[in-house]
PDB file of C-alpha atoms in Angstrom:
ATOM      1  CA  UNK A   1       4.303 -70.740 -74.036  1.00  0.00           C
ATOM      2  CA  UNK A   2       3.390 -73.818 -71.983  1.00  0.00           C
ATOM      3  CA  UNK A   3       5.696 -73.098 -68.671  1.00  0.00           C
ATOM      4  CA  UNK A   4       5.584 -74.725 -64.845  1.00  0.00           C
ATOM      5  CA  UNK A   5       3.201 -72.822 -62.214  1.00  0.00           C
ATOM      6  CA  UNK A   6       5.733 -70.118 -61.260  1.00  0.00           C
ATOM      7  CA  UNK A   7       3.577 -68.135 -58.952  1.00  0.00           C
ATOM      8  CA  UNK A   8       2.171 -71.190 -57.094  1.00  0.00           C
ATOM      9  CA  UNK A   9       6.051 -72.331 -56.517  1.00  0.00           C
ATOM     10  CA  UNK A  10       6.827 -68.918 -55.115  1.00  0.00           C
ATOM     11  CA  UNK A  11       9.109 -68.312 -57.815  1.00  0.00           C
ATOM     12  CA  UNK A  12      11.578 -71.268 -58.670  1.00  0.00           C
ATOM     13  CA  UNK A  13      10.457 -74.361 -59.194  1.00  0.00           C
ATOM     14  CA  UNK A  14      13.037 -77.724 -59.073  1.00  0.00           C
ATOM     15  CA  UNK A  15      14.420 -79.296 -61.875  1.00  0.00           C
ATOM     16  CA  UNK A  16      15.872 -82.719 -61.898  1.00  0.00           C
ATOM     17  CA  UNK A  17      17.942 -83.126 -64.428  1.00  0.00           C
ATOM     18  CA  UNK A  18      18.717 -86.769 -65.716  1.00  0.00           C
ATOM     19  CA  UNK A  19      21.097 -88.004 -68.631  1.00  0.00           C
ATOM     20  CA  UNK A  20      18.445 -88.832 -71.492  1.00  0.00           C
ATOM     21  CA  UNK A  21      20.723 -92.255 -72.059  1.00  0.00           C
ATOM     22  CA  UNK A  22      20.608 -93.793 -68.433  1.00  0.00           C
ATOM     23  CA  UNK A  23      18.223 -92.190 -66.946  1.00  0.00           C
ATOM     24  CA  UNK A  24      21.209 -91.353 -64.251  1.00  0.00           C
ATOM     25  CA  UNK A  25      19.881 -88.476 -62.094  1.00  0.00           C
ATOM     26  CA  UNK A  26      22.936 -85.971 -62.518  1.00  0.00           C
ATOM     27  CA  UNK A  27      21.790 -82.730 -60.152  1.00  0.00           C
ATOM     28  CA  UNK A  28      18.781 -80.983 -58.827  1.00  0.00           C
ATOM     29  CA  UNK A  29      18.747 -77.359 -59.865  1.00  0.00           C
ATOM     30  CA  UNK A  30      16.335 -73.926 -60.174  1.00  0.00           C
ATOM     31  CA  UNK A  31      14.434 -72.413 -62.523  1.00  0.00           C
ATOM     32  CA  UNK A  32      13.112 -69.209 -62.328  1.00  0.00           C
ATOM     33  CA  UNK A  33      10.907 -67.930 -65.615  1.00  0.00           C
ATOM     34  CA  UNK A  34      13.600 -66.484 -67.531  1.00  0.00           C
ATOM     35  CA  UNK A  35      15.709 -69.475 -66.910  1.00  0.00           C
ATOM     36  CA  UNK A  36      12.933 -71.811 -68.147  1.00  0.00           C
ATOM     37  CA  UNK A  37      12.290 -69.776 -71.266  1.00  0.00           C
ATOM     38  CA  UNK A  38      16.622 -69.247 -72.317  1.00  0.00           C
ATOM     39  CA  UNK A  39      16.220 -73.258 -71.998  1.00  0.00           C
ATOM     40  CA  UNK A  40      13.097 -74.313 -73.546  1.00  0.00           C
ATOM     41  CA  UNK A  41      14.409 -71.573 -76.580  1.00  0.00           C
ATOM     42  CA  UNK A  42      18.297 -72.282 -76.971  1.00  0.00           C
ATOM     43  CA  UNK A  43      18.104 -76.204 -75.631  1.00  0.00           C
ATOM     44  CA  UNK A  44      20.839 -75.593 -73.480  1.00  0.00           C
ATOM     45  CA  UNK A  45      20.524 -76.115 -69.454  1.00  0.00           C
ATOM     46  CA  UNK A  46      19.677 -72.721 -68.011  1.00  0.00           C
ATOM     47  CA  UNK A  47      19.360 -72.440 -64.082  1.00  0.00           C
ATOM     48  CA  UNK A  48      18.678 -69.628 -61.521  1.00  0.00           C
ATOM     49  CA  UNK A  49      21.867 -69.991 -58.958  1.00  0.00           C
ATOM     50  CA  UNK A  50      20.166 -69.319 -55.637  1.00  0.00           C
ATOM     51  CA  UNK A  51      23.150 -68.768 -53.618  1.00  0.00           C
ATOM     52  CA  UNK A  52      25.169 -66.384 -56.698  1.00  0.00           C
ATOM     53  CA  UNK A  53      21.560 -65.005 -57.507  1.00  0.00           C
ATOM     54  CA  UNK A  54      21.914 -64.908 -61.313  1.00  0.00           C
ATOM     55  CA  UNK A  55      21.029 -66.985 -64.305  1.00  0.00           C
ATOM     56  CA  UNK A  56      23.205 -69.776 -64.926  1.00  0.00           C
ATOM     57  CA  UNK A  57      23.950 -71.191 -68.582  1.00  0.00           C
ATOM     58  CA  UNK A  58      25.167 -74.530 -67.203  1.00  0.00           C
ATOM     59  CA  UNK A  59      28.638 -75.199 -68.092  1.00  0.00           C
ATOM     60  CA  UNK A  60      29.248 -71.324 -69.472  1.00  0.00           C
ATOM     61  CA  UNK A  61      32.264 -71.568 -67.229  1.00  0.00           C
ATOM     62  CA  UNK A  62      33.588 -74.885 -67.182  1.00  0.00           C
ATOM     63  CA  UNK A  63      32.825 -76.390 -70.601  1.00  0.00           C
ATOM     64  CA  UNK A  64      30.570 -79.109 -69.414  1.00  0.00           C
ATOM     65  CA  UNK A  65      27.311 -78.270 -70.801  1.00  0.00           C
ATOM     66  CA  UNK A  66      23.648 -79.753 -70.960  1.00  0.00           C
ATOM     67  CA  UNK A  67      22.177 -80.040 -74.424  1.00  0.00           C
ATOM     68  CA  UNK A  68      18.393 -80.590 -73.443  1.00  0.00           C
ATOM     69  CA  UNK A  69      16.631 -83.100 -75.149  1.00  0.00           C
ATOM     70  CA  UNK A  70      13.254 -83.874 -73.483  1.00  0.00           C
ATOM     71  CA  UNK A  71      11.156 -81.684 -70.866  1.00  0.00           C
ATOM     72  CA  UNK A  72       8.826 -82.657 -68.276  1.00  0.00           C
ATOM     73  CA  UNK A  73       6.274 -81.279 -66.248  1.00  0.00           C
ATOM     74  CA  UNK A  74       4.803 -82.716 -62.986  1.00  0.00           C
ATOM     75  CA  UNK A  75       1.068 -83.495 -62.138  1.00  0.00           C
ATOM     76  CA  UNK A  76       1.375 -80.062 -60.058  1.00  0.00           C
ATOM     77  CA  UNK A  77       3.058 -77.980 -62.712  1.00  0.00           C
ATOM     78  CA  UNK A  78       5.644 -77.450 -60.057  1.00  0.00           C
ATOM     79  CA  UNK A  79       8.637 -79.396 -61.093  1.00  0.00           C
ATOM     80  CA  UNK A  80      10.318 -80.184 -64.208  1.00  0.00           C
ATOM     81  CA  UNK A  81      12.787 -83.193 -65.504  1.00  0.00           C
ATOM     82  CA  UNK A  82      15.480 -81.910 -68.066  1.00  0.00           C
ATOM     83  CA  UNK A  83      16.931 -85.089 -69.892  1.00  0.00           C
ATOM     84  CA  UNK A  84      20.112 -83.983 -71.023  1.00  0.00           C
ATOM     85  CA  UNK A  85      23.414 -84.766 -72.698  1.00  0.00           C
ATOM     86  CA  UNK A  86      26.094 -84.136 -70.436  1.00  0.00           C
ATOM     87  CA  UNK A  87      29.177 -82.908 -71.663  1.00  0.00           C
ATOM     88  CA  UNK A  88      32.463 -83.874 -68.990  1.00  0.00           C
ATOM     89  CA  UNK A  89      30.536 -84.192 -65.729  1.00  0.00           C
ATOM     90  CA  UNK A  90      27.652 -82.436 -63.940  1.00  0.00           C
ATOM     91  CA  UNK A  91      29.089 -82.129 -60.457  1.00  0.00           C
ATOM     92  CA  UNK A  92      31.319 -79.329 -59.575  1.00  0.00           C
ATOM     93  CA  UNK A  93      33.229 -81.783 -57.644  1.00  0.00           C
ATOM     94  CA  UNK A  94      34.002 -83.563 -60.653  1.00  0.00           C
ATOM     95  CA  UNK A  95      32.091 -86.826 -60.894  1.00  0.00           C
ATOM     96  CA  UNK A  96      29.410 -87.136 -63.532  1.00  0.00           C
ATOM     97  CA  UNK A  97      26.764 -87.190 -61.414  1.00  0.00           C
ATOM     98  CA  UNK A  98      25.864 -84.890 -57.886  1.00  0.00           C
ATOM     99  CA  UNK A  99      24.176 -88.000 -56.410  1.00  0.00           C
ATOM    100  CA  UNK A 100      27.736 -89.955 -56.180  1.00  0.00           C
ATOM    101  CA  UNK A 101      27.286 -90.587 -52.295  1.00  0.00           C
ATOM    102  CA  UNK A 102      25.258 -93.545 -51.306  1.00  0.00           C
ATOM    103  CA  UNK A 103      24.076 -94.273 -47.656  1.00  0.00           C
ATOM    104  CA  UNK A 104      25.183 -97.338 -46.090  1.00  0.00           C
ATOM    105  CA  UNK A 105      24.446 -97.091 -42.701  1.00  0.00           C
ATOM    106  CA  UNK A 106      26.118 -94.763 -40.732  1.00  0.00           C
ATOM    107  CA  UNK A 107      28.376 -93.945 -43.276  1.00  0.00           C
ATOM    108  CA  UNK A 108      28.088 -92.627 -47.083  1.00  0.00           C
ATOM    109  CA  UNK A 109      30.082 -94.565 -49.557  1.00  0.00           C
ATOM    110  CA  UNK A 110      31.236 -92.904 -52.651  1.00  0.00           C
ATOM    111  CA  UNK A 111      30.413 -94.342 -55.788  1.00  0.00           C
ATOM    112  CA  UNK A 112      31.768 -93.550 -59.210  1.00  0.00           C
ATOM    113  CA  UNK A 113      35.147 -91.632 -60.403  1.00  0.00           C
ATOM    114  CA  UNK A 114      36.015 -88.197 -60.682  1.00  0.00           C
ATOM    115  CA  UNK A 115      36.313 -87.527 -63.877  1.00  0.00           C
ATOM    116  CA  UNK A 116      38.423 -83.985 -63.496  1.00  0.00           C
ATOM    117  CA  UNK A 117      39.947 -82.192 -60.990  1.00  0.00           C
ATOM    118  CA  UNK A 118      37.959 -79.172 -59.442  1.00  0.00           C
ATOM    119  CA  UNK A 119      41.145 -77.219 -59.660  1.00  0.00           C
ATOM    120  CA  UNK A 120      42.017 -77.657 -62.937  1.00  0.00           C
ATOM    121  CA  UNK A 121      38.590 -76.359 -64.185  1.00  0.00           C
ATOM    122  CA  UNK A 122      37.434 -73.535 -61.928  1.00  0.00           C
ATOM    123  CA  UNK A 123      41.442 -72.432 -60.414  1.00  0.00           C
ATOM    124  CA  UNK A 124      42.089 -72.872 -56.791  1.00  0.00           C
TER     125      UNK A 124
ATOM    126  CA  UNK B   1      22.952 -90.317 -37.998  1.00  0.00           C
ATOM    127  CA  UNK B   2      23.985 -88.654 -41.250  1.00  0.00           C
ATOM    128  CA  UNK B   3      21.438 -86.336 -43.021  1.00  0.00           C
ATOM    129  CA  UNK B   4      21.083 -83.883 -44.881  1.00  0.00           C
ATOM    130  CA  UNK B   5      21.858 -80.414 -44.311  1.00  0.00           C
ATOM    131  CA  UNK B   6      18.377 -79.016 -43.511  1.00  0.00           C
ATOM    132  CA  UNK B   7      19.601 -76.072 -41.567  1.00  0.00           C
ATOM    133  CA  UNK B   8      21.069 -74.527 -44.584  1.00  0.00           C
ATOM    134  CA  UNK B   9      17.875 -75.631 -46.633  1.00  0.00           C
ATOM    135  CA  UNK B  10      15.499 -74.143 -44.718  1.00  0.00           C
ATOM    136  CA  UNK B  11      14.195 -77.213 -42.960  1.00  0.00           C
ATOM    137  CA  UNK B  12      13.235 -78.872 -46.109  1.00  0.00           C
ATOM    138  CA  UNK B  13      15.329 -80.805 -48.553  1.00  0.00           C
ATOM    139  CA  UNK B  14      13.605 -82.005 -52.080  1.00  0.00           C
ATOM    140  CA  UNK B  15      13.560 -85.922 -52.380  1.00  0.00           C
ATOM    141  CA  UNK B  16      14.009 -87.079 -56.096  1.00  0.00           C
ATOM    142  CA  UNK B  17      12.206 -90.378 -55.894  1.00  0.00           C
ATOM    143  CA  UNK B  18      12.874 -92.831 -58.717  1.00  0.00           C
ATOM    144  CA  UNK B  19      12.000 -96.500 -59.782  1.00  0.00           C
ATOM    145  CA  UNK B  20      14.866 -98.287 -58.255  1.00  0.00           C
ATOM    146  CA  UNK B  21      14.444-101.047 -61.037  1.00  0.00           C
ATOM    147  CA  UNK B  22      14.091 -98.542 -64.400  1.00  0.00           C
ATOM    148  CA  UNK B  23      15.404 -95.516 -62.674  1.00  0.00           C
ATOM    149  CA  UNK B  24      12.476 -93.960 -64.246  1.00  0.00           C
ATOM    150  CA  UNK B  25      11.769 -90.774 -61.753  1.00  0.00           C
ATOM    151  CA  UNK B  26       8.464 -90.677 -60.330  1.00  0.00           C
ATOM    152  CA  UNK B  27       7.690 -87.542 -58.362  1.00  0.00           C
ATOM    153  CA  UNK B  28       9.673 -84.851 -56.218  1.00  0.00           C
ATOM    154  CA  UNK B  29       8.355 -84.742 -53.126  1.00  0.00           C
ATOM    155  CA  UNK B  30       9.822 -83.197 -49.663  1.00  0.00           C
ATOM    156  CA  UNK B  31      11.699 -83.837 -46.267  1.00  0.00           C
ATOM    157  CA  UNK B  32      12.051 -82.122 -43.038  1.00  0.00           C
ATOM    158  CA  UNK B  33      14.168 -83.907 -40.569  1.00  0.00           C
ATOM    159  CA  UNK B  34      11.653 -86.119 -39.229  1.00  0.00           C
ATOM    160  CA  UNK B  35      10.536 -87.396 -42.474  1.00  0.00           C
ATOM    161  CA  UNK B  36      14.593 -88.695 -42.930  1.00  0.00           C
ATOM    162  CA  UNK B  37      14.548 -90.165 -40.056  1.00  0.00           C
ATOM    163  CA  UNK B  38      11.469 -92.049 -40.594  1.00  0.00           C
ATOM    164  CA  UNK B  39      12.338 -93.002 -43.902  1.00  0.00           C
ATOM    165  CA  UNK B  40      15.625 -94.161 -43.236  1.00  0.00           C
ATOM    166  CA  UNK B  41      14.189 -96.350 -40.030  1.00  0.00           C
ATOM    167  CA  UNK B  42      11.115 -97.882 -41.241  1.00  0.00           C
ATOM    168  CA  UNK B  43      12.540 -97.768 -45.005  1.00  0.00           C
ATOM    169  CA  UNK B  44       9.031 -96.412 -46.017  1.00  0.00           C
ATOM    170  CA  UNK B  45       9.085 -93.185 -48.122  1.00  0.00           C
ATOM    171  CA  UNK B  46       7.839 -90.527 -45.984  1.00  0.00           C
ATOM    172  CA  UNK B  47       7.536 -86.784 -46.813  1.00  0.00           C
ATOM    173  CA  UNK B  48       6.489 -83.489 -45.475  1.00  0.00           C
ATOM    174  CA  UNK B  49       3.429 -82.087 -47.059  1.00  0.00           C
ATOM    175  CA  UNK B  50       3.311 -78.540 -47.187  1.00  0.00           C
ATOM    176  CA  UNK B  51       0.098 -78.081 -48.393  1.00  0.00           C
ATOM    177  CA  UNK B  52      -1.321 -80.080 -45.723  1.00  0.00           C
ATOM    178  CA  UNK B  53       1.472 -79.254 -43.151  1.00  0.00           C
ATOM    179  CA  UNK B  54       2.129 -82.451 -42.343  1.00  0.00           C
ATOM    180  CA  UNK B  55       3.997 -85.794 -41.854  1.00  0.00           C
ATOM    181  CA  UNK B  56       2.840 -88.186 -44.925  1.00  0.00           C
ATOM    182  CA  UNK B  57       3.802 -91.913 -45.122  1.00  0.00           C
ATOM    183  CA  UNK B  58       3.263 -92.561 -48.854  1.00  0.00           C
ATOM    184  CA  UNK B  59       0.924 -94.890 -49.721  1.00  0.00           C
ATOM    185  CA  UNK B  60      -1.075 -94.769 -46.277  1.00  0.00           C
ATOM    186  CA  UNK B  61      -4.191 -93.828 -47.923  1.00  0.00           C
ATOM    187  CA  UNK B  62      -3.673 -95.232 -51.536  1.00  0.00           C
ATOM    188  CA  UNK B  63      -1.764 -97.932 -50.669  1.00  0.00           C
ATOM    189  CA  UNK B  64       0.913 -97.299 -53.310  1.00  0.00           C
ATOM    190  CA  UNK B  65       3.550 -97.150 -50.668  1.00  0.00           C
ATOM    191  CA  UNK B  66       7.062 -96.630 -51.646  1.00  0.00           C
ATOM    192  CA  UNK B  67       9.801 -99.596 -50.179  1.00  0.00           C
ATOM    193  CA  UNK B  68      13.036 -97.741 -50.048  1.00  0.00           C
ATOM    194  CA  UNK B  69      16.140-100.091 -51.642  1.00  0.00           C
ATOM    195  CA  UNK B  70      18.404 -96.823 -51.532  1.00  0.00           C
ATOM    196  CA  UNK B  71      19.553 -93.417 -50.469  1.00  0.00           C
ATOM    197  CA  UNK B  72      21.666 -90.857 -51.986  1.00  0.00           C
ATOM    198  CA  UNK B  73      22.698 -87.281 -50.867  1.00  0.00           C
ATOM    199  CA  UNK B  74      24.072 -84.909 -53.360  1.00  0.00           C
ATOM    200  CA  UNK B  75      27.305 -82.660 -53.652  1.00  0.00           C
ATOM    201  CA  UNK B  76      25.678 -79.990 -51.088  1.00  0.00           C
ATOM    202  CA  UNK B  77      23.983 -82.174 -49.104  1.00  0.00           C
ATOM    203  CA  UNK B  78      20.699 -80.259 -49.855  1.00  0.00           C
ATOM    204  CA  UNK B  79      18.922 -82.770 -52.074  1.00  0.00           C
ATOM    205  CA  UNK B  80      18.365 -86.490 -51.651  1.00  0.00           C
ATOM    206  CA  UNK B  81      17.197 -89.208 -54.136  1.00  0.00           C
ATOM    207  CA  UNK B  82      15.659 -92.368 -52.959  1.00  0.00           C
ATOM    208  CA  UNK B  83      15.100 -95.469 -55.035  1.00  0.00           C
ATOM    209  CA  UNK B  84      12.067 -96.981 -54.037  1.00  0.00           C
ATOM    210  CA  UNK B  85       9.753-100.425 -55.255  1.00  0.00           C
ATOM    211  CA  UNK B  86       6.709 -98.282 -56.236  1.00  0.00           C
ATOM    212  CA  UNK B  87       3.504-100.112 -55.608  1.00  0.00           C
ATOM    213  CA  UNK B  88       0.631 -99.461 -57.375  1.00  0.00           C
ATOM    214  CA  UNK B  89       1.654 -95.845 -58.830  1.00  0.00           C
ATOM    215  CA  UNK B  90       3.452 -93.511 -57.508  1.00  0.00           C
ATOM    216  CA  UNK B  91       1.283 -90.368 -59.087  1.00  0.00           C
ATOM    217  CA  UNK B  92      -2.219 -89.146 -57.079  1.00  0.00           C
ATOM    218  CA  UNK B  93      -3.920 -89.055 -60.909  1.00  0.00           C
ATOM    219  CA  UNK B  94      -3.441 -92.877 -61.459  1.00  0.00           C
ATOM    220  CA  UNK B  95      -0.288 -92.432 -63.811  1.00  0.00           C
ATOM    221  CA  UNK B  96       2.699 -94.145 -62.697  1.00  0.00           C
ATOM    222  CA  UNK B  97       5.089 -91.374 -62.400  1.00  0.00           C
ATOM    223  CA  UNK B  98       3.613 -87.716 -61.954  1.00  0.00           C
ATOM    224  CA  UNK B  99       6.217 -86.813 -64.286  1.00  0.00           C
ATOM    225  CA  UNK B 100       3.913 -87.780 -67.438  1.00  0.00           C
ATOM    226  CA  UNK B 101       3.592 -85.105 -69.271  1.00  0.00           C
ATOM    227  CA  UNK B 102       6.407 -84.280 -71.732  1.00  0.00           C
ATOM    228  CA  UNK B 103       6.768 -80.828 -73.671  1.00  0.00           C
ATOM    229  CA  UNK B 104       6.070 -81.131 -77.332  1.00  0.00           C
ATOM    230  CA  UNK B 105       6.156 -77.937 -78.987  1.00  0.00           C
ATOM    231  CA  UNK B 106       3.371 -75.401 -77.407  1.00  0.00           C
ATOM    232  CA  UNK B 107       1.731 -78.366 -75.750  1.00  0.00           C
ATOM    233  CA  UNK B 108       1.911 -80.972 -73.364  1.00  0.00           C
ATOM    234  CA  UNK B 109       1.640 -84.597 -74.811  1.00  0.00           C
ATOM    235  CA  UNK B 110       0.608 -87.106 -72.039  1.00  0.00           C
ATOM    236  CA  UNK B 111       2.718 -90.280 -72.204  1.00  0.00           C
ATOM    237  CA  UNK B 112       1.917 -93.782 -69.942  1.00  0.00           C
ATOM    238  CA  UNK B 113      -1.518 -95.041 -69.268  1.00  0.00           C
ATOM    239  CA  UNK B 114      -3.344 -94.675 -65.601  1.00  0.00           C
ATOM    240  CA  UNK B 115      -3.251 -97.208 -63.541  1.00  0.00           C
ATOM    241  CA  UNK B 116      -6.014 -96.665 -61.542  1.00  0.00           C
ATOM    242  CA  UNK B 117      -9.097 -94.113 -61.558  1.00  0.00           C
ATOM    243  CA  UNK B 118      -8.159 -91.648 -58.310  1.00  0.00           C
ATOM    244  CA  UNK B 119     -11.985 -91.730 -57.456  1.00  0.00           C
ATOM    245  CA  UNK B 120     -11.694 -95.526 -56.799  1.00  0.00           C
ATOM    246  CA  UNK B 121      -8.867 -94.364 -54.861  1.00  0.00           C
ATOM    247  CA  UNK B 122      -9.622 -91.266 -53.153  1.00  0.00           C
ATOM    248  CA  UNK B 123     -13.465 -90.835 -53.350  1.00  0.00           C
ATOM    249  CA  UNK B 124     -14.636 -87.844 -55.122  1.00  0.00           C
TER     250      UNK B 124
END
């Protein structure tokens, strides 16, 4: 099975993960090997969670799942592009994308609406 | 200045970097805190090698530099994306994105053309 340079990456390589439609990037996740092969197999977004340590079937707990529909590799083998359909949105938070603060200066300026409440999704 | 959280990254953030025109993404490079600060000051992408261990204005040797138009930070503040005017291409084998190989199957199929020949570029 074709697969990214693991060893070289130390492990996990980055995947950016961009709705196939707009080409809107949506999040920047992990993959470790097992998580590459559950999502090259079953087409649905698989990540390693770095900070839970475990594999993560995106959207296993709140419903808003990535059916994958195109794969790429880098030049280096070291990082991948998942082009997805997003079901509901991709950021915890609640707006569709993770990318939904802009900088403008000194400041960052949100962009976009949430499109559910944390709370309502994941409890308080 | 606002930036990313680097402490909790481990002193290096991953910078998605896409066509600020198509949106098309073009590489994944990476940022330590100087390389923000230069990038959001002189609005020229500029990255932290690790394989060379160093400071790297894009372009400075190819001159495909990267004109930033826009920066976002994500939920976590542990990944950035910039939109950049690409000159030339943004990919050290001539293609435009390094991103050009998509999974077909148990291959890789090579989309785009190159742009340039990296010996023209680079030497041998």
């Amino acid at each position: 099975m074709i697969e990214p340079d693991f060893e070289k990456a130390g492990g996990l390589v980055p995947a950016i993960v961009q709705d196939a439609a707009t080409g809107e990037v949506l999040m920047l996740a992990w993959m470790n090997r097992e998580a590459w092969i559950m999502t090259v197999e079953t087409e649905k977004a698989t990540y390693w969670s770095r900070s839970r340590k475990q594999l993560w079937v995106k959207g296993e707990t709140s419903g808003n799942v990535q059916k994958v529909r195109e794969i790429r590799l880098d030049c280096d083998s070291d990082a991948v592009i998942l082009k997805v359909e997003q079901r509901g949105a991709a950021c915890h938070t609640g707006y569709y994308s993770c990318f939904y603060r802009r900088l403008s200066g000194d400041r960052l300026e949100v962009t976009g609406e949430r499109l559910f409440d944390p709370e309502d999704v994941y409890g308080k």
